Tab-separated table of C-alpha atoms in Angstrom:
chain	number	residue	atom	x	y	z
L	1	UNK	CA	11.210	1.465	20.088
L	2	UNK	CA	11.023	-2.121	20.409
L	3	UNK	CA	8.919	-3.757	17.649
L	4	UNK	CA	7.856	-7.233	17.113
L	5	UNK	CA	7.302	-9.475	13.764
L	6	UNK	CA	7.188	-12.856	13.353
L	7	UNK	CA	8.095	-14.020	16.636
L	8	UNK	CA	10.943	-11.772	17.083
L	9	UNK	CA	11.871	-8.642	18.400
L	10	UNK	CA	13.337	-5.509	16.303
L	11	UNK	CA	14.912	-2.423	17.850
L	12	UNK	CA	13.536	0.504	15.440
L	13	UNK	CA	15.106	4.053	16.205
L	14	UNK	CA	12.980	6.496	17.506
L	15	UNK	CA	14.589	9.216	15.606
L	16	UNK	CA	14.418	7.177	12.379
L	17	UNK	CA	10.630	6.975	12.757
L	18	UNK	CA	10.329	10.547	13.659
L	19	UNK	CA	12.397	11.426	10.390
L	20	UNK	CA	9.927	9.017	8.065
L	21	UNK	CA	6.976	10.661	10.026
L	22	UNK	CA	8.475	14.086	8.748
L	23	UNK	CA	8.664	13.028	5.577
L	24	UNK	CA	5.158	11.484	5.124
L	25	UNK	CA	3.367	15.045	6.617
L	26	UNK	CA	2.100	15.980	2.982
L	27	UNK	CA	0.651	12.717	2.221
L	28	UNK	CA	-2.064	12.640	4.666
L	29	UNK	CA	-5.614	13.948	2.868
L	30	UNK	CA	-3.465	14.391	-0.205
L	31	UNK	CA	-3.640	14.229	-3.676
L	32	UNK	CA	-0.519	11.215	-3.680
L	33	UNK	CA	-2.575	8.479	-3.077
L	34	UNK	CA	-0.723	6.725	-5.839
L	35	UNK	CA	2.204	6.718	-3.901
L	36	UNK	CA	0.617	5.625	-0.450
L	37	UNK	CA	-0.346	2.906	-2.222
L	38	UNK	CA	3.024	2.212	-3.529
L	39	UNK	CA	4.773	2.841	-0.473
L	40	UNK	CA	2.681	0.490	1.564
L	41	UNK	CA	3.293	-2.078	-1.248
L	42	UNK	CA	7.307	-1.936	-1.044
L	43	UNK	CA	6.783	-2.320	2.731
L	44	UNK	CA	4.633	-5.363	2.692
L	45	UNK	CA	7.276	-7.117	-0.054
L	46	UNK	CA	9.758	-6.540	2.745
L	47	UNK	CA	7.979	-7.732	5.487
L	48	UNK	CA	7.048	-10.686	3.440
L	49	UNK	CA	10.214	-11.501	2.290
L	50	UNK	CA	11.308	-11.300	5.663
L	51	UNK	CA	8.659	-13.453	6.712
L	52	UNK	CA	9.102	-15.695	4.144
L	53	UNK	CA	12.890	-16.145	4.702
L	54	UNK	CA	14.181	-15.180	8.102
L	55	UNK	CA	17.571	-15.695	7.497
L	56	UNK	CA	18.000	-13.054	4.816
L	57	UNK	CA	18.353	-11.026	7.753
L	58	UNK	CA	21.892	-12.092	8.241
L	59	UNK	CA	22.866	-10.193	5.840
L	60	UNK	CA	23.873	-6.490	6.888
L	61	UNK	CA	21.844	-4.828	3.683
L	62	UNK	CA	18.828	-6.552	4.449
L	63	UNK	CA	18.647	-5.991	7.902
L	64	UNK	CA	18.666	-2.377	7.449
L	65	UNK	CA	16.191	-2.271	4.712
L	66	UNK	CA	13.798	-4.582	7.182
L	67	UNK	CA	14.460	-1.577	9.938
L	68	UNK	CA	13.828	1.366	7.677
L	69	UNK	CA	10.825	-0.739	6.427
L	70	UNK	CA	9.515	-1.068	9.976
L	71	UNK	CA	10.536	2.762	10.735
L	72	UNK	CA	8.145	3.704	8.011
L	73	UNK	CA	5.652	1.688	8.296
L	74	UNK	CA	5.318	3.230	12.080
L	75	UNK	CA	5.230	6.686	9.984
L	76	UNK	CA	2.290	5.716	8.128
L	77	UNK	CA	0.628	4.212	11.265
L	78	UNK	CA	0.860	7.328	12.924
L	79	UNK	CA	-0.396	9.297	10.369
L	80	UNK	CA	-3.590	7.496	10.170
L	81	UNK	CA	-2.859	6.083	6.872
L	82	UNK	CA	-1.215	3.090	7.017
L	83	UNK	CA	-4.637	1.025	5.842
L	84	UNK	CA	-7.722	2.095	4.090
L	85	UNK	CA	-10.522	3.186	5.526
């Protein structure tokens, strides 16, 4: 799936979303709303990093970090629990 941030255009693996969304199916109407919370934190650091400094994403480590982040962040979106209610 394509996804777009900040003006630009990210191809996000379909099978890398579907993994995260795996991985995330106990946290919906759970008990770990800690770690919701602190997931959805690390994701918005790397979004605003990214954000912040575009270029970072030159670099090979980043860049995947940035995808992953996006793959999850889909996750959570499709569970319903990316934002508060």
């Amino acid at each position: 799936m394509v996804v777009s941030y900040c003006g630009s255009d990210f191809e996000v693996p379909d099978i890398l979303v579907e993994k995260f969304f795996e991985d995330f199916n106990n946290l919906p109407g759970s008990a770990h709303r800690e770690s919701v919370h602190s997931l959805r934190d690390a994701i918005e650091d790397i979004m605003e990093t990214v954000a912040e400094e575009p270029d970072i994403l030159d670099e090979a480590d980043y860049m995947h970090d940035f995808i992953h982040a996006l793959a999850m962040r889909k996750a959570l979106e499709k569970h319903g629990i990316l934002y508060d209610a």
